[in-house]
PDB file of C-alpha atoms in Angstrom:
ATOM      1  CA  MET A   1      11.728 -16.304  -8.080  1.00  0.00           C
ATOM      2  CA  SER A   2      13.534 -13.326  -9.572  1.00  0.00           C
ATOM      3  CA  THR A   3      11.128 -10.862  -7.935  1.00  0.00           C
ATOM      4  CA  GLN A   4      11.791 -12.032  -4.371  1.00  0.00           C
ATOM      5  CA  PRO A   5      15.109 -10.150  -3.927  1.00  0.00           C
ATOM      6  CA  HIS A   6      13.392  -7.045  -5.297  1.00  0.00           C
ATOM      7  CA  LEU A   7      10.519  -7.422  -2.803  1.00  0.00           C
ATOM      8  CA  ALA A   8      12.937  -8.045   0.060  1.00  0.00           C
ATOM      9  CA  ALA A   9      14.917  -4.907  -0.814  1.00  0.00           C
ATOM     10  CA  ARG A  10      11.731  -2.851  -1.035  1.00  0.00           C
ATOM     11  CA  MET A  11      10.521  -4.181   2.316  1.00  0.00           C
ATOM     12  CA  GLU A  12      13.901  -3.429   3.910  1.00  0.00           C
ATOM     13  CA  ASN A  13      13.665   0.145   2.632  1.00  0.00           C
ATOM     14  CA  ARG A  14      10.205   0.497   4.190  1.00  0.00           C
ATOM     15  CA  LEU A  15      11.348  -0.922   7.536  1.00  0.00           C
ATOM     16  CA  GLY A  16      14.654   0.894   7.714  1.00  0.00           C
ATOM     17  CA  LEU A  17      15.723   4.449   8.372  1.00  0.00           C
ATOM     18  CA  GLU A  18      18.638   6.043   6.559  1.00  0.00           C
ATOM     19  CA  TYR A  19      20.487   7.424   9.612  1.00  0.00           C
ATOM     20  CA  PRO A  20      18.524   6.299  12.690  1.00  0.00           C
ATOM     21  CA  VAL A  21      19.064   7.971  16.051  1.00  0.00           C
ATOM     22  CA  SER A  22      17.683   6.585  19.303  1.00  0.00           C
ATOM     23  CA  LEU A  23      15.208   8.840  21.054  1.00  0.00           C
ATOM     24  CA  SER A  24      14.437   6.675  24.056  1.00  0.00           C
ATOM     25  CA  THR A  25      13.860   3.108  25.233  1.00  0.00           C
ATOM     26  CA  TYR A  26      10.742   1.823  26.949  1.00  0.00           C
ATOM     27  CA  ASP A  27       9.928  -1.251  28.995  1.00  0.00           C
ATOM     28  CA  THR A  28       6.601  -1.907  27.264  1.00  0.00           C
ATOM     29  CA  TYR A  29       5.276  -1.553  23.751  1.00  0.00           C
ATOM     30  CA  ALA A  30       2.386   0.541  25.077  1.00  0.00           C
ATOM     31  CA  GLU A  31       4.842   3.168  26.372  1.00  0.00           C
ATOM     32  CA  ALA A  32       6.693   3.285  23.034  1.00  0.00           C
ATOM     33  CA  GLN A  33       3.390   3.499  21.165  1.00  0.00           C
ATOM     34  CA  ARG A  34       2.262   6.328  23.471  1.00  0.00           C
ATOM     35  CA  ALA A  35       5.446   8.273  22.645  1.00  0.00           C
ATOM     36  CA  VAL A  36       4.972   7.853  18.886  1.00  0.00           C
ATOM     37  CA  ASP A  37       1.275   8.735  19.174  1.00  0.00           C
ATOM     38  CA  PHE A  38       2.237  11.914  21.046  1.00  0.00           C
ATOM     39  CA  LEU A  39       4.679  12.806  18.267  1.00  0.00           C
ATOM     40  CA  ALA A  40       1.932  12.229  15.687  1.00  0.00           C
ATOM     41  CA  ASP A  41      -0.451  14.474  17.641  1.00  0.00           C
ATOM     42  CA  LYS A  42       2.194  17.221  17.539  1.00  0.00           C
ATOM     43  CA  GLU A  43       2.395  16.856  13.723  1.00  0.00           C
ATOM     44  CA  PHE A  44       5.886  15.353  13.848  1.00  0.00           C
ATOM     45  CA  PRO A  45       6.810  13.429  10.644  1.00  0.00           C
ATOM     46  CA  VAL A  46       6.165   9.990  12.167  1.00  0.00           C
ATOM     47  CA  GLU A  47       6.857   8.320   8.818  1.00  0.00           C
ATOM     48  CA  ASP A  48      10.509   8.765   9.862  1.00  0.00           C
ATOM     49  CA  VAL A  49      10.014   6.999  13.213  1.00  0.00           C
ATOM     50  CA  MET A  50      10.494   3.343  14.029  1.00  0.00           C
ATOM     51  CA  ILE A  51       9.806   1.195  17.109  1.00  0.00           C
ATOM     52  CA  VAL A  52      12.301  -1.631  17.514  1.00  0.00           C
ATOM     53  CA  GLY A  53      11.794  -4.448  19.995  1.00  0.00           C
ATOM     54  CA  THR A  54      15.021  -5.896  21.373  1.00  0.00           C
ATOM     55  CA  ASP A  55      15.913  -9.035  23.322  1.00  0.00           C
ATOM     56  CA  LEU A  56      13.089 -11.067  21.812  1.00  0.00           C
ATOM     57  CA  LYS A  57      11.709 -14.061  23.638  1.00  0.00           C
ATOM     58  CA  GLN A  58       8.794 -16.398  23.117  1.00  0.00           C
ATOM     59  CA  VAL A  59       6.325 -16.622  25.961  1.00  0.00           C
ATOM     60  CA  GLU A  60       3.921 -19.545  26.063  1.00  0.00           C
ATOM     61  CA  ARG A  61       1.063 -19.561  28.552  1.00  0.00           C
ATOM     62  CA  VAL A  62      -0.396 -23.002  29.188  1.00  0.00           C
ATOM     63  CA  SER A  63      -4.162 -22.639  29.285  1.00  0.00           C
ATOM     64  CA  GLY A  64      -5.311 -26.145  30.079  1.00  0.00           C
ATOM     65  CA  ARG A  65      -5.047 -29.877  29.723  1.00  0.00           C
ATOM     66  CA  LEU A  66      -5.862 -31.362  26.321  1.00  0.00           C
ATOM     67  CA  THR A  67      -8.101 -34.418  26.462  1.00  0.00           C
ATOM     68  CA  THR A  68      -9.636 -36.595  23.768  1.00  0.00           C
ATOM     69  CA  ARG A  69     -13.032 -35.171  24.670  1.00  0.00           C
ATOM     70  CA  LYS A  70     -11.874 -31.566  24.163  1.00  0.00           C
ATOM     71  CA  VAL A  71     -10.216 -32.451  20.868  1.00  0.00           C
ATOM     72  CA  LEU A  72     -13.348 -34.204  19.579  1.00  0.00           C
ATOM     73  CA  LEU A  73     -15.589 -31.347  20.711  1.00  0.00           C
ATOM     74  CA  GLY A  74     -13.375 -28.820  18.932  1.00  0.00           C
ATOM     75  CA  GLY A  75     -13.351 -30.945  15.787  1.00  0.00           C
ATOM     76  CA  LEU A  76     -17.121 -31.329  15.934  1.00  0.00           C
ATOM     77  CA  LEU A  77     -17.693 -27.577  16.260  1.00  0.00           C
ATOM     78  CA  SER A  78     -15.295 -26.644  13.478  1.00  0.00           C
ATOM     79  CA  GLY A  79     -16.819 -29.337  11.264  1.00  0.00           C
ATOM     80  CA  ILE A  80     -20.300 -27.951  11.903  1.00  0.00           C
ATOM     81  CA  TRP A  81     -19.118 -24.475  10.865  1.00  0.00           C
ATOM     82  CA  ILE A  82     -17.611 -25.887   7.671  1.00  0.00           C
ATOM     83  CA  GLY A  83     -20.910 -27.688   6.991  1.00  0.00           C
ATOM     84  CA  VAL A  84     -22.924 -24.521   7.535  1.00  0.00           C
ATOM     85  CA  PHE A  85     -20.610 -22.607   5.194  1.00  0.00           C
ATOM     86  CA  VAL A  86     -20.856 -25.236   2.430  1.00  0.00           C
ATOM     87  CA  GLY A  87     -24.633 -25.430   2.929  1.00  0.00           C
ATOM     88  CA  VAL A  88     -24.988 -21.665   2.535  1.00  0.00           C
ATOM     89  CA  ILE A  89     -22.887 -21.738  -0.639  1.00  0.00           C
ATOM     90  CA  PHE A  90     -25.096 -24.498  -2.068  1.00  0.00           C
ATOM     91  CA  ALA A  91     -28.217 -22.552  -1.068  1.00  0.00           C
ATOM     92  CA  MET A  92     -26.963 -19.457  -2.897  1.00  0.00           C
ATOM     93  CA  PHE A  93     -26.484 -21.280  -6.193  1.00  0.00           C
ATOM     94  CA  ASP A  94     -29.265 -23.856  -6.019  1.00  0.00           C
ATOM     95  CA  GLY A  95     -33.042 -23.533  -5.910  1.00  0.00           C
ATOM     96  CA  GLY A  96     -35.137 -23.372  -2.769  1.00  0.00           C
ATOM     97  CA  GLU A  97     -36.464 -26.941  -2.938  1.00  0.00           C
ATOM     98  CA  GLY A  98     -34.938 -29.275  -0.395  1.00  0.00           C
ATOM     99  CA  LEU A  99     -32.916 -26.455   1.183  1.00  0.00           C
ATOM    100  CA  LEU A 100     -33.427 -27.717   4.716  1.00  0.00           C
ATOM    101  CA  GLN A 101     -32.326 -31.250   3.805  1.00  0.00           C
ATOM    102  CA  ARG A 102     -29.196 -29.970   2.040  1.00  0.00           C
ATOM    103  CA  MET A 103     -28.300 -27.771   5.015  1.00  0.00           C
ATOM    104  CA  VAL A 104     -28.767 -30.625   7.472  1.00  0.00           C
ATOM    105  CA  SER A 105     -26.763 -33.043   5.306  1.00  0.00           C
ATOM    106  CA  THR A 106     -23.845 -30.611   4.814  1.00  0.00           C
ATOM    107  CA  VAL A 107     -23.784 -29.861   8.547  1.00  0.00           C
ATOM    108  CA  LEU A 108     -23.772 -33.580   9.396  1.00  0.00           C
ATOM    109  CA  ILE A 109     -21.065 -34.366   6.838  1.00  0.00           C
ATOM    110  CA  GLY A 110     -19.002 -31.430   8.130  1.00  0.00           C
ATOM    111  CA  ALA A 111     -19.437 -32.584  11.739  1.00  0.00           C
ATOM    112  CA  VAL A 112     -18.304 -36.126  10.931  1.00  0.00           C
ATOM    113  CA  PHE A 113     -15.379 -34.830   8.890  1.00  0.00           C
ATOM    114  CA  GLY A 114     -14.345 -32.491  11.730  1.00  0.00           C
ATOM    115  CA  LEU A 115     -14.562 -35.275  14.319  1.00  0.00           C
ATOM    116  CA  VAL A 116     -12.504 -37.727  12.271  1.00  0.00           C
ATOM    117  CA  TRP A 117      -9.902 -35.142  11.262  1.00  0.00           C
ATOM    118  CA  ALA A 118      -9.437 -33.895  14.841  1.00  0.00           C
ATOM    119  CA  TRP A 119      -9.202 -37.433  16.224  1.00  0.00           C
ATOM    120  CA  LEU A 120      -6.602 -38.454  13.610  1.00  0.00           C
ATOM    121  CA  GLY A 121      -4.554 -35.322  14.293  1.00  0.00           C
ATOM    122  CA  TYR A 122      -4.630 -35.882  18.038  1.00  0.00           C
ATOM    123  CA  ARG A 123      -3.731 -39.568  17.773  1.00  0.00           C
ATOM    124  CA  SER A 124      -0.820 -38.793  15.443  1.00  0.00           C
ATOM    125  CA  THR A 125       0.921 -36.745  18.158  1.00  0.00           C
ATOM    126  CA  GLY A 126       1.187 -39.786  20.405  1.00  0.00           C
ATOM    127  CA  GLY A 127       0.359 -37.773  23.538  1.00  0.00           C
ATOM    128  CA  GLU A 128       3.482 -35.605  23.274  1.00  0.00           C
ATOM    129  CA  ARG A 129       1.590 -32.360  23.685  1.00  0.00           C
ATOM    130  CA  ASP A 130      -1.403 -32.946  25.924  1.00  0.00           C
ATOM    131  CA  PHE A 131      -2.020 -29.319  26.773  1.00  0.00           C
ATOM    132  CA  THR A 132      -3.386 -26.190  25.150  1.00  0.00           C
ATOM    133  CA  SER A 133      -1.557 -22.910  25.187  1.00  0.00           C
ATOM    134  CA  VAL A 134      -1.218 -19.480  23.663  1.00  0.00           C
ATOM    135  CA  SER A 135       2.169 -18.120  22.697  1.00  0.00           C
ATOM    136  CA  GLN A 136       3.534 -14.757  21.719  1.00  0.00           C
ATOM    137  CA  VAL A 137       6.902 -13.294  20.831  1.00  0.00           C
ATOM    138  CA  VAL A 138       7.638 -10.295  23.057  1.00  0.00           C
ATOM    139  CA  ALA A 139      10.559  -7.940  23.467  1.00  0.00           C
ATOM    140  CA  SER A 140      12.289  -7.004  26.703  1.00  0.00           C
ATOM    141  CA  ARG A 141      12.679  -3.389  25.641  1.00  0.00           C
ATOM    142  CA  TYR A 142      11.321  -1.145  22.902  1.00  0.00           C
ATOM    143  CA  GLU A 143      13.472   1.564  21.372  1.00  0.00           C
ATOM    144  CA  VAL A 144      12.021   4.503  19.460  1.00  0.00           C
ATOM    145  CA  LEU A 145      14.254   5.691  16.619  1.00  0.00           C
ATOM    146  CA  THR A 146      13.983   8.541  14.157  1.00  0.00           C
ATOM    147  CA  GLU A 147      15.980   9.985  11.281  1.00  0.00           C
ATOM    148  CA  HIS A 148      18.926  12.026  12.520  1.00  0.00           C
ATOM    149  CA  ARG A 149      17.584  15.215  10.986  1.00  0.00           C
ATOM    150  CA  HIS A 150      14.490  15.047  13.249  1.00  0.00           C
ATOM    151  CA  ALA A 151      16.163  13.841  16.469  1.00  0.00           C
ATOM    152  CA  GLN A 152      16.435  17.179  18.277  1.00  0.00           C
ATOM    153  CA  ARG A 153      12.814  18.178  17.567  1.00  0.00           C
ATOM    154  CA  ALA A 154      11.576  14.719  18.597  1.00  0.00           C
ATOM    155  CA  ARG A 155      13.477  14.863  21.890  1.00  0.00           C
ATOM    156  CA  GLU A 156      12.020  18.303  22.642  1.00  0.00           C
ATOM    157  CA  LEU A 157       8.507  17.009  22.023  1.00  0.00           C
ATOM    158  CA  LEU A 158       9.042  13.874  24.108  1.00  0.00           C
ATOM    159  CA  ASP A 159      10.345  16.094  26.925  1.00  0.00           C
ATOM    160  CA  GLU A 160       6.890  17.719  26.935  1.00  0.00           C
ATOM    161  CA  LEU A 161       5.209  14.315  27.150  1.00  0.00           C
ATOM    162  CA  ASP A 162       7.059  13.193  30.286  1.00  0.00           C
ATOM    163  CA  PRO A 163       9.257  15.870  31.920  1.00  0.00           C
ATOM    164  CA  MET A 164      10.426  13.526  34.712  1.00  0.00           C
ATOM    165  CA  ARG A 165      11.552  10.900  32.224  1.00  0.00           C
ATOM    166  CA  ALA A 166      13.253  13.624  30.177  1.00  0.00           C
ATOM    167  CA  ALA A 167      15.219  14.782  33.230  1.00  0.00           C
ATOM    168  CA  GLN A 168      16.247  11.211  34.038  1.00  0.00           C
ATOM    169  CA  GLU A 169      17.289  10.631  30.415  1.00  0.00           C
ATOM    170  CA  LYS A 170      19.376  13.832  30.396  1.00  0.00           C
ATOM    171  CA  LEU A 171      21.036  12.775  33.639  1.00  0.00           C
ATOM    172  CA  ARG A 172      21.788   9.326  32.211  1.00  0.00           C
ATOM    173  CA  ARG A 173      23.293  10.849  29.045  1.00  0.00           C
ATOM    174  CA  SER A 174      25.429  13.315  31.007  1.00  0.00           C
ATOM    175  CA  GLN A 175      26.663  10.517  33.292  1.00  0.00           C
ATOM    176  CA  ALA A 176      27.580   8.399  30.267  1.00  0.00           C
ATOM    177  CA  GLN A 177      29.368  11.370  28.721  1.00  0.00           C
ATOM    178  CA  ALA A 178      31.251  12.031  31.979  1.00  0.00           C
ATOM    179  CA  ARG A 179      32.306   8.355  32.188  1.00  0.00           C
ATOM    180  CA  ALA A 180      33.542   8.449  28.609  1.00  0.00           C
ATOM    181  CA  GLU A 181      35.479  11.653  29.306  1.00  0.00           C
ATOM    182  CA  GLN A 182      36.995  10.137  32.472  1.00  0.00           C
ATOM    183  CA  GLU A 183      38.047   7.011  30.570  1.00  0.00           C
ATOM    184  CA  ARG A 184      39.654   9.182  27.883  1.00  0.00           C
ATOM    185  CA  MET A 185      41.556  11.164  30.520  1.00  0.00           C
ATOM    186  CA  ASP A 186      42.672   7.951  32.251  1.00  0.00           C
ATOM    187  CA  ARG A 187      43.994   6.595  28.959  1.00  0.00           C
ATOM    188  CA  GLU A 188      45.853   9.824  28.282  1.00  0.00           C
ATOM    189  CA  GLN A 189      47.359   9.830  31.782  1.00  0.00           C
ATOM    190  CA  GLY A 190      48.343   6.187  31.405  1.00  0.00           C
ATOM    191  CA  GLY A 191      50.091   7.029  28.130  1.00  0.00           C
ATOM    192  CA  GLN A 192      51.965   9.979  29.682  1.00  0.00           C
ATOM    193  CA  THR A 193      53.277   8.017  32.670  1.00  0.00           C
ATOM    194  CA  ALA A 194      54.525   5.227  30.388  1.00  0.00           C
ATOM    195  CA  THR A 195      56.765   7.673  28.451  1.00  0.00           C
TER     196      THR A 195
END
C-alpha cells in the first residue's frame, strides 16, 4: 500500500507538463494527433507535448436486441474456445495416446460450461438489459499543449501545417486581446467618471 502514492506521483509527473501552454484546440482526436505527428516529423521535442480531451461524455451505441438464443450461442462459442485451449495445454504436457478423445472431451466440457455460465448470467439480470451495445468515452474538444519554452516554435510549425487555421487562430487571439483591452478601458473610464 505504501508504494501507491509513489506510483501515483510518478504517473502524474509523466502525464503533466511543468508550465503548459495551449497551442490549439481541435474538434476531433484525429486532427490533434495529426498536429502532434506533424511536430514530430519536424523534429520538435514532442515529449513536451500533451493532448487533452475536454468535456468528456460516454457514448453508447446499441447494436442489437439480446435474446436467450444469442446469449446461449455466445456462451457455447466461448466455452468451445476454452475447451480447445485446455485441450491444447493437456496435449503439450501429455503423451500422444488418446489425444483426440481428450480434445473432444475438453471441448465438450468447455461448451457445456460456457452454456450454463452464460445462461445463469443472463437469467440473473432479470431482463433489465436486453440489448447489446458498444460504448466509448469521447471528448468534445482536444487541446494540444506544450511546455512554455517551446510554445513559439510549435506555433510556427503548426502555422506551416495549416496556414488557413493559423490565420483564423491569430484573428481569434487578436479579437480576444482587443476585447480585453476594451474592457480594461471601460473599467478605467467607469472609475474616472465616479470620482
